[in-house]
């Protein structure tokens, strides 16, 4: 079900710790230990957050030399950008109608 | 050119756009019901204003109509100033979702005004579902992208 998949992506990004992890991964890959360092939570809790992000396709842990590093899947953020762009377009269409109304007001207003 | 951003830390959407009009005229287009109904849209809908008291502490209710189907919206004019408008906003189909909208009218001179809007909702889920709304086409595109991403062949 497509909406479920999309909802999972957004639910994954709805948590401040997970958003922070994503923000830090946008600067480059990191190991789980590196990611866990700034947080006052157990390594287990960080793994749990990573699992949510992984299941939503936001991050991946490509097989490779140990320790495996965590990688941000940029495609998931493109999706957010796509939705922002849609919202931007909706606002622009509304504002073009407002442009017309403002121009009509000028014609209706007497004065300077 | 409309600029939009989703705040990474708060469930906020910000939109900025310049207009060829004075702040006073832009404010009237937001506070006079017959003017407001002419542009709020979308194009495919008719807007019927049911109640409108555009004063600090006043309230509004309007209904969007398409082919007999209706969607009602209401809120309060929390504060109206020459350079700033603060409103609450609720879609009656989701009465628990209340947005706090602030609009700033920045005078740029030469008859131009920059409109800055900020919409604060109560959760990231609400914000993101709003971003997803009305996007059948975008959703399909997004889904295709997600499919590609999940099957790991995204570049």
mmCIF file of C-alpha atoms in Angstrom:
data_model
loop_
_atom_site.group_PDB
_atom_site.id
_atom_site.type_symbol
_atom_site.label_atom_id
_atom_site.label_comp_id
_atom_site.label_asym_id
_atom_site.label_seq_id
_atom_site.Cartn_x
_atom_site.Cartn_y
_atom_site.Cartn_z
ATOM 1 C CA UNK A 1 0.000 0.000 0.000
ATOM 2 C CA UNK A 2 1.731 3.096 -1.236
ATOM 3 C CA UNK A 3 0.443 5.554 1.340
ATOM 4 C CA UNK A 4 1.678 3.282 4.126
ATOM 5 C CA UNK A 5 5.170 3.329 2.680
ATOM 6 C CA UNK A 6 5.127 7.103 2.419
ATOM 7 C CA UNK A 7 3.677 7.448 5.910
ATOM 8 C CA UNK A 8 6.521 5.301 7.227
ATOM 9 C CA UNK A 9 9.055 7.664 5.705
ATOM 10 C CA UNK A 10 7.408 10.648 7.348
ATOM 11 C CA UNK A 11 6.875 8.878 10.654
ATOM 12 C CA UNK A 12 10.572 8.023 10.625
ATOM 13 C CA UNK A 13 11.414 11.721 10.294
ATOM 14 C CA UNK A 14 8.854 12.830 12.894
ATOM 15 C CA UNK A 15 11.206 12.118 15.809
ATOM 16 C CA UNK A 16 13.762 14.796 16.808
ATOM 17 C CA UNK A 17 16.586 12.320 17.527
ATOM 18 C CA UNK A 18 16.065 10.635 14.149
ATOM 19 C CA UNK A 19 15.987 14.003 12.394
ATOM 20 C CA UNK A 20 19.218 14.885 14.153
ATOM 21 C CA UNK A 21 20.786 11.595 12.995
ATOM 22 C CA UNK A 22 19.684 12.387 9.420
ATOM 23 C CA UNK A 23 21.108 15.914 9.652
ATOM 24 C CA UNK A 24 24.452 14.549 10.837
ATOM 25 C CA UNK A 25 24.544 11.849 8.141
ATOM 26 C CA UNK A 26 23.961 14.525 5.507
ATOM 27 C CA UNK A 27 27.518 15.660 6.279
ATOM 28 C CA UNK A 28 28.877 12.153 5.629
ATOM 29 C CA UNK A 29 28.625 8.469 6.607
ATOM 30 C CA UNK A 30 29.222 7.564 10.264
ATOM 31 C CA UNK A 31 29.483 4.448 12.393
ATOM 32 C CA UNK A 32 26.794 3.644 14.938
ATOM 33 C CA UNK A 33 29.228 4.455 17.762
ATOM 34 C CA UNK A 34 29.975 7.860 16.252
ATOM 35 C CA UNK A 35 26.266 8.536 15.860
ATOM 36 C CA UNK A 36 25.504 7.469 19.438
ATOM 37 C CA UNK A 37 28.214 9.616 21.018
ATOM 38 C CA UNK A 38 26.348 12.909 21.599
ATOM 39 C CA UNK A 39 23.182 11.276 22.952
ATOM 40 C CA UNK A 40 22.473 10.436 26.573
ATOM 41 C CA UNK A 41 20.852 7.161 25.553
ATOM 42 C CA UNK A 42 21.950 3.566 25.340
ATOM 43 C CA UNK A 43 23.550 2.197 22.197
ATOM 44 C CA UNK A 44 20.527 -0.086 22.039
ATOM 45 C CA UNK A 45 18.182 2.927 21.826
ATOM 46 C CA UNK A 46 20.255 4.375 18.979
ATOM 47 C CA UNK A 47 20.075 1.036 17.144
ATOM 48 C CA UNK A 48 16.301 1.126 17.556
ATOM 49 C CA UNK A 49 16.136 4.598 15.950
ATOM 50 C CA UNK A 50 18.398 3.419 13.131
ATOM 51 C CA UNK A 51 16.158 0.423 12.512
ATOM 52 C CA UNK A 52 13.142 2.746 12.080
ATOM 53 C CA UNK A 53 15.112 4.910 9.645
ATOM 54 C CA UNK A 54 16.373 1.835 7.810
ATOM 55 C CA UNK A 55 12.906 0.282 7.462
ATOM 56 C CA UNK A 56 11.637 3.553 6.012
ATOM 57 C CA UNK A 57 14.480 3.588 3.487
ATOM 58 C CA UNK A 58 15.943 6.806 4.872
ATOM 59 C CA UNK A 59 19.308 5.260 5.799
ATOM 60 C CA UNK A 60 21.140 2.103 4.795
ATOM 61 C CA UNK A 61 24.028 0.148 6.297
ATOM 62 C CA UNK A 62 25.823 -1.210 3.271
ATOM 63 C CA UNK A 63 27.716 -4.427 3.874
ATOM 64 C CA UNK A 64 31.401 -3.734 4.005
ATOM 65 C CA UNK A 65 34.430 -3.746 6.254
ATOM 66 C CA UNK A 66 33.627 -3.728 9.964
ATOM 67 C CA UNK A 67 32.533 -1.523 11.584
ATOM 68 C CA UNK A 68 29.757 -0.928 9.053
ATOM 69 C CA UNK A 69 28.928 2.700 8.589
ATOM 70 C CA UNK A 70 25.475 4.186 8.218
ATOM 71 C CA UNK A 71 24.658 6.018 4.999
ATOM 72 C CA UNK A 72 21.909 8.532 4.251
ATOM 73 C CA UNK A 73 19.746 7.545 1.270
ATOM 74 C CA UNK A 74 19.332 10.905 -0.429
ATOM 75 C CA UNK A 75 16.367 9.692 -2.450
ATOM 76 C CA UNK A 76 14.172 9.729 0.645
ATOM 77 C CA UNK A 77 14.867 13.414 1.111
ATOM 78 C CA UNK A 78 14.156 14.080 -2.570
ATOM 79 C CA UNK A 79 10.662 12.847 -1.796
ATOM 80 C CA UNK A 80 10.246 15.540 0.861
ATOM 81 C CA UNK A 81 11.607 18.084 -1.631
ATOM 82 C CA UNK A 82 9.041 16.884 -4.166
ATOM 83 C CA UNK A 83 6.221 17.465 -1.715
ATOM 84 C CA UNK A 84 7.557 20.890 -0.780
ATOM 85 C CA UNK A 85 7.709 21.754 -4.483
ATOM 86 C CA UNK A 86 4.047 20.716 -4.876
ATOM 87 C CA UNK A 87 3.077 22.908 -1.930
ATOM 88 C CA UNK A 88 5.132 25.757 -3.384
ATOM 89 C CA UNK A 89 3.289 25.436 -6.677
ATOM 90 C CA UNK A 90 -0.088 25.486 -4.916
ATOM 91 C CA UNK A 91 0.909 28.671 -3.059
ATOM 92 C CA UNK A 92 2.185 30.276 -6.277
ATOM 93 C CA UNK A 93 -1.121 29.541 -8.061
ATOM 94 C CA UNK A 94 -3.021 31.110 -5.144
ATOM 95 C CA UNK A 95 -0.742 34.153 -5.152
ATOM 96 C CA UNK A 96 -1.177 34.644 -8.898
ATOM 97 C CA UNK A 97 -4.921 34.904 -8.259
ATOM 98 C CA UNK A 98 -4.124 37.389 -5.478
ATOM 99 C CA UNK A 99 -1.986 39.378 -7.972
ATOM 100 C CA UNK A 100 -5.053 39.710 -10.195
ATOM 101 C CA UNK A 101 -7.307 40.785 -7.318
ATOM 102 C CA UNK A 102 -4.738 43.387 -6.173
ATOM 103 C CA UNK A 103 -4.565 44.778 -9.722
ATOM 104 C CA UNK A 104 -8.376 44.914 -9.906
ATOM 105 C CA UNK A 105 -8.449 46.758 -6.554
ATOM 106 C CA UNK A 106 -6.165 49.394 -8.020
ATOM 107 C CA UNK A 107 -8.714 49.993 -10.787
ATOM 108 C CA UNK A 108 -11.548 50.200 -8.258
ATOM 109 C CA UNK A 109 -9.775 52.590 -5.877
ATOM 110 C CA UNK A 110 -10.072 56.299 -6.536
ATOM 111 C CA UNK A 111 -7.162 58.438 -5.433
ATOM 112 C CA UNK A 112 -3.407 58.798 -5.961
ATOM 113 C CA UNK B 1 8.638 33.860 -7.231
ATOM 114 C CA UNK B 2 7.197 31.959 -4.278
ATOM 115 C CA UNK B 3 9.738 30.583 -1.840
ATOM 116 C CA UNK B 4 8.814 27.821 0.596
ATOM 117 C CA UNK B 5 10.628 26.040 3.407
ATOM 118 C CA UNK B 6 9.786 23.418 6.010
ATOM 119 C CA UNK B 7 11.535 24.139 9.306
ATOM 120 C CA UNK B 8 13.744 21.170 10.292
ATOM 121 C CA UNK B 9 13.220 21.663 14.038
ATOM 122 C CA UNK B 10 9.610 22.860 14.387
ATOM 123 C CA UNK B 11 6.403 21.807 12.586
ATOM 124 C CA UNK B 12 6.375 25.047 10.610
ATOM 125 C CA UNK B 13 6.014 25.920 6.928
ATOM 126 C CA UNK B 14 7.226 29.338 5.781
ATOM 127 C CA UNK B 15 6.264 30.925 2.459
ATOM 128 C CA UNK B 16 7.577 34.225 1.042
ATOM 129 C CA UNK B 17 6.360 36.137 -2.001
ATOM 130 C CA UNK B 18 6.528 39.745 -3.280
ATOM 131 C CA UNK B 19 3.519 41.667 -4.600
ATOM 132 C CA UNK B 20 3.033 44.818 -6.612
ATOM 133 C CA UNK B 21 0.768 46.475 -4.024
ATOM 134 C CA UNK B 22 1.004 48.463 -0.803
ATOM 135 C CA UNK B 23 0.858 46.655 2.562
ATOM 136 C CA UNK B 24 -2.542 48.310 3.155
ATOM 137 C CA UNK B 25 -3.997 46.878 -0.053
ATOM 138 C CA UNK B 26 -2.552 43.416 0.659
ATOM 139 C CA UNK B 27 -4.078 43.536 4.153
ATOM 140 C CA UNK B 28 -7.494 44.473 2.696
ATOM 141 C CA UNK B 29 -7.264 41.486 0.313
ATOM 142 C CA UNK B 30 -6.911 39.296 3.422
ATOM 143 C CA UNK B 31 -9.509 40.989 5.630
ATOM 144 C CA UNK B 32 -12.385 42.006 3.287
ATOM 145 C CA UNK B 33 -14.506 38.918 2.677
ATOM 146 C CA UNK B 34 -15.563 39.604 -0.926
ATOM 147 C CA UNK B 35 -11.931 40.264 -1.909
ATOM 148 C CA UNK B 36 -10.646 37.219 0.020
ATOM 149 C CA UNK B 37 -13.231 34.934 -1.632
ATOM 150 C CA UNK B 38 -12.000 36.041 -5.071
ATOM 151 C CA UNK B 39 -8.490 34.610 -4.662
ATOM 152 C CA UNK B 40 -8.316 31.986 -1.915
ATOM 153 C CA UNK B 41 -9.191 29.250 -4.407
ATOM 154 C CA UNK B 42 -8.283 26.745 -5.681
ATOM 155 C CA UNK B 43 -9.588 27.521 -9.183
ATOM 156 C CA UNK B 44 -11.893 24.521 -9.186
ATOM 157 C CA UNK B 45 -13.736 25.676 -6.040
ATOM 158 C CA UNK B 46 -16.259 28.372 -5.192
ATOM 159 C CA UNK B 47 -15.783 30.070 -1.814
ATOM 160 C CA UNK B 48 -18.821 31.085 0.241
ATOM 161 C CA UNK B 49 -18.111 33.266 3.276
ATOM 162 C CA UNK B 50 -20.546 32.346 6.081
ATOM 163 C CA UNK B 51 -19.277 34.555 8.893
ATOM 164 C CA UNK B 52 -16.616 37.266 8.862
ATOM 165 C CA UNK B 53 -15.612 39.654 11.629
ATOM 166 C CA UNK B 54 -12.175 40.941 10.651
ATOM 167 C CA UNK B 55 -11.216 42.704 13.860
ATOM 168 C CA UNK B 56 -8.633 41.836 16.518
ATOM 169 C CA UNK B 57 -10.445 39.138 18.523
ATOM 170 C CA UNK B 58 -12.947 38.462 15.721
ATOM 171 C CA UNK B 59 -13.558 35.225 13.842
ATOM 172 C CA UNK B 60 -14.391 33.834 10.400
ATOM 173 C CA UNK B 61 -15.949 30.817 8.744
ATOM 174 C CA UNK B 62 -16.034 30.023 5.038
ATOM 175 C CA UNK B 63 -17.065 27.054 2.910
ATOM 176 C CA UNK B 64 -15.406 25.800 -0.283
ATOM 177 C CA UNK B 65 -17.861 24.231 -2.721
ATOM 178 C CA UNK B 66 -17.317 21.948 -5.706
ATOM 179 C CA UNK B 67 -20.103 19.963 -7.411
ATOM 180 C CA UNK B 68 -22.245 20.060 -4.281
ATOM 181 C CA UNK B 69 -19.382 18.848 -2.068
ATOM 182 C CA UNK B 70 -18.443 21.227 0.745
ATOM 183 C CA UNK B 71 -15.377 21.801 2.938
ATOM 184 C CA UNK B 72 -15.686 24.257 5.817
ATOM 185 C CA UNK B 73 -12.859 26.250 7.440
ATOM 186 C CA UNK B 74 -12.920 28.526 10.442
ATOM 187 C CA UNK B 75 -10.651 30.431 12.766
ATOM 188 C CA UNK B 76 -9.986 33.621 14.699
ATOM 189 C CA UNK B 77 -8.464 36.927 13.726
ATOM 190 C CA UNK B 78 -6.234 36.891 16.780
ATOM 191 C CA UNK B 79 -4.608 40.199 15.898
ATOM 192 C CA UNK B 80 -4.775 42.596 12.960
ATOM 193 C CA UNK B 81 -2.145 45.303 12.529
ATOM 194 C CA UNK B 82 -1.090 47.322 9.453
ATOM 195 C CA UNK B 83 2.037 45.186 9.071
ATOM 196 C CA UNK B 84 0.984 41.890 10.681
ATOM 197 C CA UNK B 85 -1.948 39.491 10.777
ATOM 198 C CA UNK B 86 -2.214 36.574 13.238
ATOM 199 C CA UNK B 87 -4.940 33.958 12.723
ATOM 200 C CA UNK B 88 -5.892 30.515 13.888
ATOM 201 C CA UNK B 89 -7.087 28.190 11.139
ATOM 202 C CA UNK B 90 -8.999 24.906 11.297
ATOM 203 C CA UNK B 91 -10.464 22.589 8.675
ATOM 204 C CA UNK B 92 -13.748 21.467 10.240
ATOM 205 C CA UNK B 93 -13.248 17.923 8.935
ATOM 206 C CA UNK B 94 -10.259 17.723 11.317
ATOM 207 C CA UNK B 95 -11.323 19.902 14.263
ATOM 208 C CA UNK B 96 -8.344 18.886 16.434
ATOM 209 C CA UNK B 97 -5.872 20.244 13.895
ATOM 210 C CA UNK B 98 -5.430 23.949 14.585
ATOM 211 C CA UNK B 99 -2.816 25.967 12.719
ATOM 212 C CA UNK B 100 -1.422 29.269 13.988
ATOM 213 C CA UNK B 101 -0.746 31.467 10.966
ATOM 214 C CA UNK B 102 1.276 34.673 11.120
ATOM 215 C CA UNK B 103 1.499 36.965 8.085
ATOM 216 C CA UNK B 104 3.941 39.868 7.871
ATOM 217 C CA UNK B 105 3.556 42.644 5.285
ATOM 218 C CA UNK B 106 7.017 44.140 4.676
ATOM 219 C CA UNK B 107 6.918 47.435 2.795
ATOM 220 C CA UNK B 108 9.642 47.406 0.119
ATOM 221 C CA UNK B 109 8.987 50.870 -1.354
ATOM 222 C CA UNK B 110 7.999 51.689 -4.957
ATOM 223 C CA UNK B 111 4.568 50.177 -4.362
ATOM 224 C CA UNK B 112 5.889 46.694 -3.535
ATOM 225 C CA UNK B 113 5.305 44.518 -0.478
ATOM 226 C CA UNK B 114 6.855 41.262 0.657
ATOM 227 C CA UNK B 115 4.351 38.863 2.215
ATOM 228 C CA UNK B 116 5.903 36.407 4.659
ATOM 229 C CA UNK B 117 3.673 33.704 6.095
ATOM 230 C CA UNK B 118 4.441 31.218 8.824
ATOM 231 C CA UNK B 119 2.126 28.326 9.575
ATOM 232 C CA UNK B 120 2.723 26.464 12.844
ATOM 233 C CA UNK B 121 0.828 23.196 13.258
ATOM 234 C CA UNK B 122 0.706 20.849 16.239
ATOM 235 C CA UNK B 123 2.917 18.023 14.976
ATOM 236 C CA UNK B 124 5.321 17.029 12.237
ATOM 237 C CA UNK B 125 2.748 14.427 11.149
ATOM 238 C CA UNK B 126 0.142 17.173 10.585
ATOM 239 C CA UNK B 127 2.606 19.290 8.666
ATOM 240 C CA UNK B 128 3.753 16.438 6.496
ATOM 241 C CA UNK B 129 0.232 15.222 5.772
ATOM 242 C CA UNK B 130 -0.587 18.792 4.742
ATOM 243 C CA UNK B 131 2.451 18.762 2.436
ATOM 244 C CA UNK B 132 1.225 15.469 0.977
ATOM 245 C CA UNK B 133 -2.352 16.680 0.498
ATOM 246 C CA UNK B 134 -3.774 17.305 -2.945
ATOM 247 C CA UNK B 135 -0.901 15.568 -4.637
ATOM 248 C CA UNK B 136 -2.262 12.588 -6.525
ATOM 249 C CA UNK B 137 0.238 13.154 -9.318
ATOM 250 C CA UNK B 138 3.079 14.079 -7.014
ATOM 251 C CA UNK B 139 2.305 11.080 -4.848
ATOM 252 C CA UNK B 140 2.642 8.745 -7.809
ATOM 253 C CA UNK B 141 5.937 10.395 -8.753
ATOM 254 C CA UNK B 142 7.097 10.215 -5.167
ATOM 255 C CA UNK B 143 6.098 6.601 -4.921
ATOM 256 C CA UNK B 144 8.005 5.701 -8.059
ATOM 257 C CA UNK B 145 11.019 7.472 -6.609
ATOM 258 C CA UNK B 146 10.604 5.632 -3.319
ATOM 259 C CA UNK B 147 10.264 2.318 -5.121
ATOM 260 C CA UNK B 148 13.521 2.989 -6.937
ATOM 261 C CA UNK B 149 15.125 4.000 -3.693
ATOM 262 C CA UNK B 150 13.942 0.917 -1.830
ATOM 263 C CA UNK B 151 15.104 -1.379 -4.583
ATOM 264 C CA UNK B 152 18.492 0.297 -4.155
ATOM 265 C CA UNK B 153 19.083 1.348 -7.737
ATOM 266 C CA UNK B 154 18.647 5.053 -7.101
ATOM 267 C CA UNK B 155 21.654 7.024 -8.262
#
